[in-house]
Amino acid sequence: MANIRIKNIFKRYPGGVLAVNDVSLDIADKDFVVLVGPSGCGKTTTLRMLAGLEEITEGEIYIDNKLVNEVAPKDRDIAMVFQDYALYPHMTVFNNMAFGLKVRKVPRREITAMVNEAARTLGIEHLLDRKPKALSGGQRQRVALGRAIVRSPKVFLMDEPLSNLDAKLRGLMRVEILKLHQKLQTTFVYVTHDQVEAMTMGSKIVVMKDGIIHQIDAPQTLYERPNNVFVAEFIGNPKINIIEVIPEKVGDDVFITLGESKIKIPSGKGKKLEDSGDYIGNTLLFGVRPEDIHDEEDDCDSKDSSIKVLIDVVENLGSETIVHFDIDGVDFTGKLNPTTKVRPGDSVILYLDTNRIHFFDKETENAIMH
Ligand code: ATP
């Protein structure tokens, strides 16, 4: 059991790359925290500094309230699972899992009991005599997890552990890792570039870009209240529609124009827009998620928000239908019910759920309100 405190850490690699730029993060005991972001955002470097595999340029890391900057990886009581599993090819599964324990001179009988117990947890007892090359990708992944479990570490660190698996197996192993977390009741820190993995696994998600944390929140909050355009676009699939608009005041209400349609902003949001700065009459960014665009007004919480569009492409996915259309030169996506009658080439009325729309500042791209 352990909490983790990362305090203003920086990592500058030789050559000058600032991979991690003033990252601070508090992780509670037993949390499942996911670091997510595009390639090169600094998530692996952050994890490796936590593991002690990478020197910290500046800042402090505490595990269980103890400063660990100068503590060797083997003394941090953590276990790390890597993307490539890093199994020893010449050893059996049993010996791969036992290796760390043998090094630490754990008595042989205890090792056997611990390896068997971990193998049972992961459903790989029947594979203990095999070598890694005789295992499937998913089985190798389980062995790598097993090797981490047997050490009963305070903290599990995982770096893209599922990225070598096919989509189906990835889905299965996601659930396995979540079950493991529930069973072991330890702190997990998990790195991925996959927003679906992050959303489905993390109790707390840390979104990073260019070495900087853009938001730390629970999955639903990230989705509903993104701090800025980057987070809004990174979370959600298909991604949020974003377009420049100029809000105008007509009578007591605020409107925006999308193509040839005028959309009334719900009064609470309109008021906030007026109060938040110099936004009325000036360009800002409007965002609406594809799932908040409907072809039946009844599916919206709000009324009076129709847009007239010409449908370009329709993708029927069985459980939902994705439609594509253009508004003022910007590609828009809507996620409609699979029962929709909308076809390519149709000129149709769609409805925006204006209670769920977003506005961002054009210059800073920070959220004005949701
Ligand atoms: P990925 O998903 O591609 O693994 P990441 O978010 O984990 O990306 P990091 O591996 O932490 O990103 O890398 C962050 C930045 O630091 C990148 O610009 C990378 O090129 C740079 N970097 C990483 N390792 C080194 C190194 N040993 N020397 C110099 N620069 C490095």
Short mmCIF file of C-alpha atoms and ligand atoms in Angstrom, two decimals:
data_model
loop_
_atom_site.label_atom_id
_atom_site.label_comp_id
_atom_site.label_asym_id
_atom_site.label_seq_id
_atom_site.Cartn_x
_atom_site.Cartn_y
_atom_site.Cartn_z
CA MET A 1 0.00 0.00 0.00
CA ALA A 2 1.36 3.39 -0.92
CA ASN A 3 0.52 6.92 -1.87
CA ILE A 4 2.69 8.80 -4.35
CA ARG A 5 3.50 12.47 -4.46
CA ILE A 6 5.20 13.93 -7.51
CA LYS A 7 6.24 17.50 -6.83
CA ASN A 8 7.27 19.87 -9.62
CA ILE A 9 9.41 17.41 -11.53
CA PHE A 10 11.34 18.27 -14.66
CA LYS A 11 13.31 16.04 -17.02
CA ARG A 12 15.79 17.51 -19.43
CA TYR A 13 17.57 14.92 -21.57
CA PRO A 14 21.14 15.49 -22.75
CA GLY A 15 20.78 17.49 -25.95
CA GLY A 16 18.20 19.75 -24.37
CA VAL A 17 14.83 18.01 -24.85
CA LEU A 18 12.53 19.09 -22.02
CA ALA A 19 10.52 15.86 -21.82
CA VAL A 20 8.74 16.63 -18.54
CA ASN A 21 7.98 20.22 -17.66
CA ASP A 22 6.93 20.93 -14.09
CA VAL A 23 4.68 17.94 -13.45
CA SER A 24 2.95 17.63 -10.07
CA LEU A 25 0.63 14.80 -9.18
CA ASP A 26 -0.83 13.30 -6.02
CA ILE A 27 -1.83 9.66 -6.19
CA ALA A 28 -3.78 8.19 -3.30
CA ASP A 29 -3.20 4.70 -1.95
CA LYS A 30 -5.03 2.05 -4.07
CA ASP A 31 -5.76 4.54 -6.86
CA PHE A 32 -5.67 3.46 -10.51
CA VAL A 33 -4.13 6.45 -12.25
CA VAL A 34 -3.63 6.56 -16.00
CA LEU A 35 -1.16 8.88 -17.71
CA VAL A 36 -2.40 9.44 -21.25
CA GLY A 37 -1.34 11.60 -24.16
CA PRO A 38 0.04 11.51 -27.68
CA SER A 39 3.44 10.04 -28.50
CA GLY A 40 6.30 12.06 -27.06
CA CYS A 41 4.21 13.84 -24.39
CA GLY A 42 6.50 12.65 -21.58
CA LYS A 43 4.36 9.97 -19.96
CA THR A 44 6.96 7.19 -20.19
CA THR A 45 9.65 9.51 -18.87
CA THR A 46 7.43 10.42 -15.91
CA LEU A 47 6.79 6.74 -15.15
CA ARG A 48 10.49 5.88 -15.45
CA MET A 49 11.41 8.66 -13.02
CA LEU A 50 8.85 7.23 -10.63
CA ALA A 51 10.44 3.80 -11.05
CA GLY A 52 13.91 5.21 -10.54
CA LEU A 53 15.04 4.18 -14.02
CA GLU A 54 15.54 7.78 -15.10
CA GLU A 55 17.26 10.51 -13.15
CA ILE A 56 15.09 13.47 -12.12
CA THR A 57 16.48 16.78 -13.41
CA GLU A 58 14.56 18.80 -10.83
CA GLY A 59 11.74 18.20 -8.35
CA GLU A 60 10.83 15.55 -5.82
CA ILE A 61 9.09 12.20 -5.78
CA TYR A 62 7.70 10.68 -2.59
CA ILE A 63 6.45 7.12 -2.22
CA ASP A 64 4.64 6.48 1.04
CA ASN A 65 5.69 9.94 2.22
CA LYS A 66 9.36 9.05 1.78
CA LEU A 67 11.56 11.04 -0.61
CA VAL A 68 12.84 8.53 -3.16
CA ASN A 69 14.90 10.72 -5.52
CA GLU A 70 18.07 8.97 -4.44
CA VAL A 71 16.57 5.54 -3.75
CA ALA A 72 17.59 2.76 -6.18
CA PRO A 73 14.79 1.17 -8.25
CA LYS A 74 15.10 -2.16 -6.44
CA ASP A 75 14.58 -0.45 -3.10
CA ARG A 76 11.43 1.47 -4.09
CA ASP A 77 9.12 -1.52 -3.63
CA ILE A 78 7.56 -1.11 -7.03
CA ALA A 79 7.08 -3.48 -9.95
CA MET A 80 7.06 -2.38 -13.55
CA VAL A 81 5.40 -4.13 -16.49
CA PHE A 82 6.76 -3.05 -19.87
CA GLN A 83 5.24 -2.94 -23.33
CA ASP A 84 7.56 -5.66 -24.65
CA TYR A 85 7.10 -7.80 -21.46
CA ALA A 86 10.90 -8.17 -21.11
CA LEU A 87 10.68 -11.91 -20.34
CA TYR A 88 13.85 -14.01 -20.25
CA PRO A 89 13.56 -16.22 -23.37
CA HIS A 90 15.72 -19.10 -22.06
CA MET A 91 13.76 -19.48 -18.80
CA THR A 92 10.48 -21.26 -18.21
CA VAL A 93 7.43 -19.29 -17.13
CA PHE A 94 7.99 -20.50 -13.57
CA ASN A 95 11.58 -19.29 -13.56
CA ASN A 96 10.66 -16.00 -15.18
CA MET A 97 8.20 -15.39 -12.39
CA ALA A 98 10.56 -16.68 -9.70
CA PHE A 99 13.64 -14.79 -10.86
CA GLY A 100 13.18 -11.62 -8.81
CA LEU A 101 12.45 -13.66 -5.69
CA LYS A 102 15.54 -15.84 -6.16
CA VAL A 103 17.70 -12.75 -6.52
CA ARG A 104 16.30 -11.56 -3.22
CA LYS A 105 17.15 -14.95 -1.67
CA VAL A 106 13.58 -15.85 -0.78
CA PRO A 107 13.50 -19.50 0.41
CA ARG A 108 12.69 -22.00 -2.33
CA ARG A 109 9.45 -23.29 -0.77
CA GLU A 110 8.12 -19.78 -0.39
CA ILE A 111 8.99 -19.01 -4.00
CA THR A 112 7.07 -22.06 -5.21
CA ALA A 113 4.04 -21.08 -3.17
CA MET A 114 4.15 -17.44 -4.33
CA VAL A 115 4.58 -18.31 -8.01
CA ASN A 116 1.78 -20.88 -7.86
CA GLU A 117 -0.53 -18.41 -6.18
CA ALA A 118 0.18 -15.70 -8.80
CA ALA A 119 -0.21 -18.23 -11.62
CA ARG A 120 -3.59 -19.24 -10.18
CA THR A 121 -4.71 -15.60 -10.01
CA LEU A 122 -3.83 -15.12 -13.66
CA GLY A 123 -5.02 -18.52 -14.92
CA ILE A 124 -1.60 -19.62 -16.20
CA GLU A 125 -0.85 -22.60 -13.91
CA HIS A 126 -0.81 -24.92 -16.92
CA LEU A 127 1.90 -22.84 -18.62
CA LEU A 128 4.53 -22.83 -15.87
CA ASP A 129 6.87 -25.28 -17.65
CA ARG A 130 6.77 -23.54 -21.01
CA LYS A 131 9.27 -21.07 -22.41
CA PRO A 132 8.04 -17.62 -23.56
CA LYS A 133 8.38 -18.46 -27.27
CA ALA A 134 5.73 -21.17 -26.83
CA LEU A 135 3.18 -18.65 -25.53
CA SER A 136 0.67 -16.38 -27.23
CA GLY A 137 0.93 -12.60 -26.80
CA GLY A 138 -1.82 -12.58 -24.19
CA GLN A 139 -0.18 -15.41 -22.24
CA ARG A 140 3.18 -13.62 -22.28
CA GLN A 141 1.43 -10.54 -20.98
CA ARG A 142 0.03 -12.57 -18.10
CA VAL A 143 3.48 -13.91 -17.27
CA ALA A 144 4.83 -10.36 -17.20
CA LEU A 145 2.00 -9.42 -14.82
CA GLY A 146 2.69 -12.55 -12.78
CA ARG A 147 6.32 -11.61 -12.40
CA ALA A 148 5.19 -8.26 -11.03
CA ILE A 149 2.56 -9.73 -8.70
CA VAL A 150 4.81 -12.26 -6.95
CA ARG A 151 6.84 -9.47 -5.49
CA SER A 152 3.77 -7.99 -3.73
CA PRO A 153 4.99 -4.49 -4.50
CA LYS A 154 3.51 -1.36 -3.00
CA VAL A 155 3.03 0.13 -6.44
CA PHE A 156 2.49 -1.31 -9.93
CA LEU A 157 3.79 0.73 -12.84
CA MET A 158 2.65 -0.29 -16.31
CA ASP A 159 3.91 1.18 -19.57
CA GLU A 160 1.60 0.45 -22.51
CA PRO A 161 1.30 -3.19 -21.37
CA LEU A 162 -1.40 -4.06 -23.90
CA SER A 163 -0.18 -2.36 -27.03
CA ASN A 164 1.30 -5.52 -28.57
CA LEU A 165 -2.01 -7.37 -28.37
CA ASP A 166 -4.79 -7.45 -30.95
CA ALA A 167 -7.92 -5.38 -30.29
CA LYS A 168 -9.99 -8.25 -28.91
CA LEU A 169 -7.33 -9.47 -26.51
CA ARG A 170 -6.63 -5.91 -25.45
CA GLY A 171 -10.25 -5.59 -24.40
CA LEU A 172 -10.06 -8.82 -22.40
CA MET A 173 -6.77 -7.96 -20.70
CA ARG A 174 -8.10 -4.52 -19.77
CA VAL A 175 -10.74 -6.23 -17.68
CA GLU A 176 -8.16 -8.68 -16.27
CA ILE A 177 -5.95 -5.83 -15.11
CA LEU A 178 -8.91 -4.07 -13.50
CA LYS A 179 -9.82 -7.29 -11.66
CA LEU A 180 -6.23 -7.63 -10.58
CA HIS A 181 -6.28 -4.10 -9.21
CA GLN A 182 -9.45 -4.85 -7.23
CA LYS A 183 -7.96 -8.06 -5.88
CA LEU A 184 -4.52 -6.73 -4.97
CA GLN A 185 -5.78 -3.40 -3.58
CA THR A 186 -2.53 -1.63 -4.44
CA THR A 187 -1.68 1.58 -6.25
CA PHE A 188 -1.48 1.30 -10.05
CA VAL A 189 0.06 3.87 -12.39
CA TYR A 190 -0.61 3.03 -16.00
CA VAL A 191 0.71 4.70 -19.16
CA THR A 192 -1.10 4.59 -22.49
CA HIS A 193 -1.63 6.70 -25.60
CA ASP A 194 -5.08 5.13 -26.06
CA GLN A 195 -7.90 7.31 -24.74
CA VAL A 196 -10.33 4.38 -24.61
CA GLU A 197 -7.92 2.42 -22.41
CA ALA A 198 -7.50 5.49 -20.21
CA MET A 199 -11.22 6.17 -19.92
CA THR A 200 -12.17 2.58 -19.16
CA MET A 201 -9.39 1.82 -16.69
CA GLY A 202 -8.46 4.95 -14.77
CA SER A 203 -10.22 6.19 -11.67
CA LYS A 204 -8.14 9.30 -12.25
CA ILE A 205 -6.74 10.30 -15.64
CA VAL A 206 -3.79 12.59 -16.24
CA VAL A 207 -3.81 14.08 -19.74
CA MET A 208 -0.37 15.20 -20.93
CA LYS A 209 1.01 17.00 -23.95
CA ASP A 210 4.50 18.37 -24.59
CA GLY A 211 5.67 17.44 -21.09
CA ILE A 212 2.86 19.37 -19.41
CA ILE A 213 -0.24 18.14 -17.59
CA HIS A 214 -3.35 19.60 -19.20
CA GLN A 215 -5.93 18.09 -16.88
CA ILE A 216 -6.27 15.63 -14.01
CA ASP A 217 -9.78 14.34 -13.44
CA ALA A 218 -12.13 11.38 -13.29
CA PRO A 219 -13.07 10.03 -16.75
CA GLN A 220 -16.59 11.50 -16.81
CA THR A 221 -15.39 14.94 -15.76
CA LEU A 222 -12.72 14.93 -18.47
CA TYR A 223 -15.36 14.08 -21.02
CA GLU A 224 -17.96 16.57 -19.83
CA ARG A 225 -15.74 19.41 -18.68
CA PRO A 226 -12.47 19.40 -20.65
CA ASN A 227 -10.10 22.21 -19.63
CA ASN A 228 -9.18 23.09 -23.20
CA VAL A 229 -9.51 22.16 -26.87
CA PHE A 230 -6.67 19.62 -26.69
CA VAL A 231 -8.35 17.59 -23.92
CA ALA A 232 -11.77 17.95 -25.57
CA GLU A 233 -10.40 16.55 -28.84
CA PHE A 234 -8.28 13.84 -27.23
CA ILE A 235 -11.14 12.32 -25.21
CA GLY A 236 -14.11 10.93 -27.13
CA ASN A 237 -14.52 9.03 -30.37
CA PRO A 238 -15.41 10.28 -32.96
CA LYS A 239 -13.82 13.45 -31.75
CA ILE A 240 -15.68 16.60 -30.75
CA ASN A 241 -16.71 19.01 -33.53
CA ILE A 242 -15.06 22.41 -33.11
CA ILE A 243 -15.88 25.49 -35.20
CA GLU A 244 -15.31 29.24 -34.98
CA VAL A 245 -18.46 31.22 -34.22
CA ILE A 246 -19.36 34.79 -33.28
CA PRO A 247 -22.03 34.92 -30.57
CA GLU A 248 -24.55 37.73 -30.95
CA LYS A 249 -27.15 39.10 -28.62
CA VAL A 250 -30.71 39.41 -29.89
CA GLY A 251 -33.11 40.72 -27.26
CA ASP A 252 -32.32 38.87 -24.06
CA ASP A 253 -30.84 35.84 -25.79
CA VAL A 254 -27.47 34.87 -27.22
CA PHE A 255 -27.32 33.17 -30.63
CA ILE A 256 -24.64 31.63 -32.78
CA THR A 257 -24.84 30.94 -36.50
CA LEU A 258 -23.92 27.56 -37.95
CA GLY A 259 -24.20 27.51 -41.74
CA GLU A 260 -27.63 28.91 -42.46
CA SER A 261 -29.03 28.06 -39.03
CA LYS A 262 -29.22 30.21 -35.95
CA ILE A 263 -28.80 28.39 -32.64
CA LYS A 264 -30.14 29.83 -29.42
CA ILE A 265 -27.77 29.33 -26.49
CA PRO A 266 -29.60 28.27 -23.29
CA SER A 267 -30.03 31.33 -21.11
CA GLY A 268 -27.70 30.17 -18.32
CA LYS A 269 -24.87 29.57 -20.78
CA GLY A 270 -25.61 32.78 -22.69
CA LYS A 271 -25.38 34.74 -19.44
CA LYS A 272 -22.08 33.07 -18.55
CA LEU A 273 -20.70 33.94 -21.99
CA GLU A 274 -21.63 37.57 -21.43
CA ASP A 275 -20.14 37.59 -17.96
CA SER A 276 -16.91 35.72 -18.84
CA GLY A 277 -15.29 38.44 -20.92
CA ASP A 278 -15.40 40.13 -24.24
CA TYR A 279 -16.98 37.25 -26.12
CA ILE A 280 -20.25 38.65 -27.53
CA GLY A 281 -19.52 39.91 -31.05
CA ASN A 282 -16.07 38.31 -31.16
CA THR A 283 -14.81 35.03 -32.58
CA LEU A 284 -14.56 32.06 -30.23
CA LEU A 285 -14.58 28.29 -30.58
CA PHE A 286 -17.78 26.33 -30.29
CA GLY A 287 -17.69 22.59 -29.57
CA VAL A 288 -20.36 19.91 -29.77
CA ARG A 289 -19.75 16.19 -29.40
CA PRO A 290 -21.07 13.90 -32.18
CA GLU A 291 -23.30 12.12 -29.67
CA ASP A 292 -24.98 15.42 -28.79
CA ILE A 293 -26.25 15.77 -32.36
CA HIS A 294 -29.56 13.98 -33.00
CA ASP A 295 -32.03 13.51 -35.80
CA GLU A 296 -35.00 13.57 -33.40
CA GLU A 297 -35.60 16.68 -31.34
CA ASP A 298 -37.01 14.50 -28.57
CA ASP A 299 -33.53 13.05 -27.99
CA CYS A 300 -32.30 16.49 -26.84
CA ASP A 301 -32.79 18.00 -23.40
CA SER A 302 -32.98 21.37 -25.11
CA LYS A 303 -35.28 22.70 -27.85
CA ASP A 304 -34.91 25.31 -30.64
CA SER A 305 -31.53 24.13 -31.80
CA SER A 306 -31.96 22.73 -35.28
CA ILE A 307 -29.40 22.89 -38.07
CA LYS A 308 -30.05 22.22 -41.72
CA VAL A 309 -27.27 20.17 -43.30
CA LEU A 310 -26.45 18.14 -46.37
CA ILE A 311 -25.27 14.64 -45.45
CA ASP A 312 -22.02 13.58 -47.21
CA VAL A 313 -21.29 10.15 -45.79
CA VAL A 314 -23.18 7.68 -43.59
CA GLU A 315 -21.33 4.95 -41.66
CA ASN A 316 -23.59 2.31 -40.17
CA LEU A 317 -21.84 0.58 -37.27
CA GLY A 318 -24.80 -1.50 -36.13
CA SER A 319 -25.09 0.00 -32.66
CA GLU A 320 -24.97 3.56 -34.02
CA THR A 321 -24.81 5.45 -37.28
CA ILE A 322 -22.11 8.06 -37.87
CA VAL A 323 -23.01 10.84 -40.31
CA HIS A 324 -20.63 13.36 -41.85
CA PHE A 325 -21.59 16.81 -43.11
CA ASP A 326 -20.05 20.19 -43.71
CA ILE A 327 -20.72 23.42 -41.86
CA ASP A 328 -19.00 26.51 -43.24
CA GLY A 329 -16.13 24.41 -44.60
CA VAL A 330 -15.61 22.40 -41.38
CA ASP A 331 -16.21 18.63 -41.38
CA PHE A 332 -18.80 17.72 -38.77
CA THR A 333 -19.66 14.31 -37.38
CA GLY A 334 -22.90 13.23 -35.77
CA LYS A 335 -23.59 9.99 -33.94
CA LEU A 336 -27.21 9.03 -34.62
CA ASN A 337 -29.43 6.14 -33.60
CA PRO A 338 -29.00 3.11 -35.85
CA THR A 339 -32.69 3.42 -36.73
CA THR A 340 -32.05 6.71 -38.54
CA LYS A 341 -33.39 6.99 -42.08
CA VAL A 342 -30.72 9.56 -43.03
CA ARG A 343 -28.90 8.72 -46.29
CA PRO A 344 -25.96 10.28 -48.18
CA GLY A 345 -27.10 13.25 -50.27
CA ASP A 346 -30.10 13.95 -47.97
CA SER A 347 -30.75 17.49 -46.88
CA VAL A 348 -31.88 17.04 -43.27
CA ILE A 349 -32.62 18.83 -40.05
CA LEU A 350 -30.45 17.74 -37.11
CA TYR A 351 -30.76 18.90 -33.52
CA LEU A 352 -27.99 19.98 -31.15
CA ASP A 353 -28.33 19.28 -27.48
CA THR A 354 -27.38 22.80 -26.50
CA ASN A 355 -27.28 21.94 -22.80
CA ARG A 356 -24.15 19.95 -23.60
CA ILE A 357 -22.24 22.35 -25.81
CA HIS A 358 -18.81 23.85 -25.09
CA PHE A 359 -17.14 27.20 -25.72
CA PHE A 360 -13.39 27.81 -25.82
CA ASP A 361 -11.33 30.99 -26.08
CA LYS A 362 -9.91 31.30 -29.60
CA GLU A 363 -6.48 32.49 -28.49
CA THR A 364 -5.77 30.39 -25.39
CA GLU A 365 -8.05 27.48 -26.43
CA ASN A 366 -9.03 27.24 -22.75
CA ALA A 367 -12.61 26.38 -21.90
CA ILE A 368 -14.86 29.36 -21.26
CA MET A 369 -17.67 27.09 -20.10
CA HIS A 370 -19.44 23.80 -20.74
P1 ATP B 1 5.51 7.30 -26.48
O1 ATP B 1 4.04 7.09 -26.34
O2 ATP B 1 5.92 7.50 -27.91
O3 ATP B 1 6.35 6.33 -25.73
P2 ATP B 1 5.86 9.24 -24.35
O4 ATP B 1 4.75 10.17 -24.10
O5 ATP B 1 5.99 8.11 -23.44
O6 ATP B 1 5.82 8.76 -25.86
P3 ATP B 1 8.56 9.90 -23.68
O7 ATP B 1 9.10 8.59 -24.10
O8 ATP B 1 8.47 10.19 -22.24
O9 ATP B 1 7.14 10.16 -24.34
O10 ATP B 1 9.42 11.05 -24.39
C1 ATP B 1 9.21 12.45 -24.15
C2 ATP B 1 10.17 13.26 -24.98
O11 ATP B 1 11.51 13.00 -24.57
C3 ATP B 1 10.13 12.93 -26.47
O12 ATP B 1 10.31 14.13 -27.17
C4 ATP B 1 11.33 12.02 -26.66
O13 ATP B 1 11.83 12.12 -27.97
C5 ATP B 1 12.30 12.54 -25.64
N1 ATP B 1 13.19 11.48 -25.13
C6 ATP B 1 12.82 10.31 -24.56
N2 ATP B 1 13.91 9.58 -24.17
C7 ATP B 1 14.99 10.34 -24.52
C8 ATP B 1 16.41 10.15 -24.38
N3 ATP B 1 16.91 9.06 -23.80
N4 ATP B 1 17.22 11.13 -24.85
C9 ATP B 1 16.71 12.26 -25.42
N5 ATP B 1 15.39 12.49 -25.58
C10 ATP B 1 14.53 11.55 -25.13
#
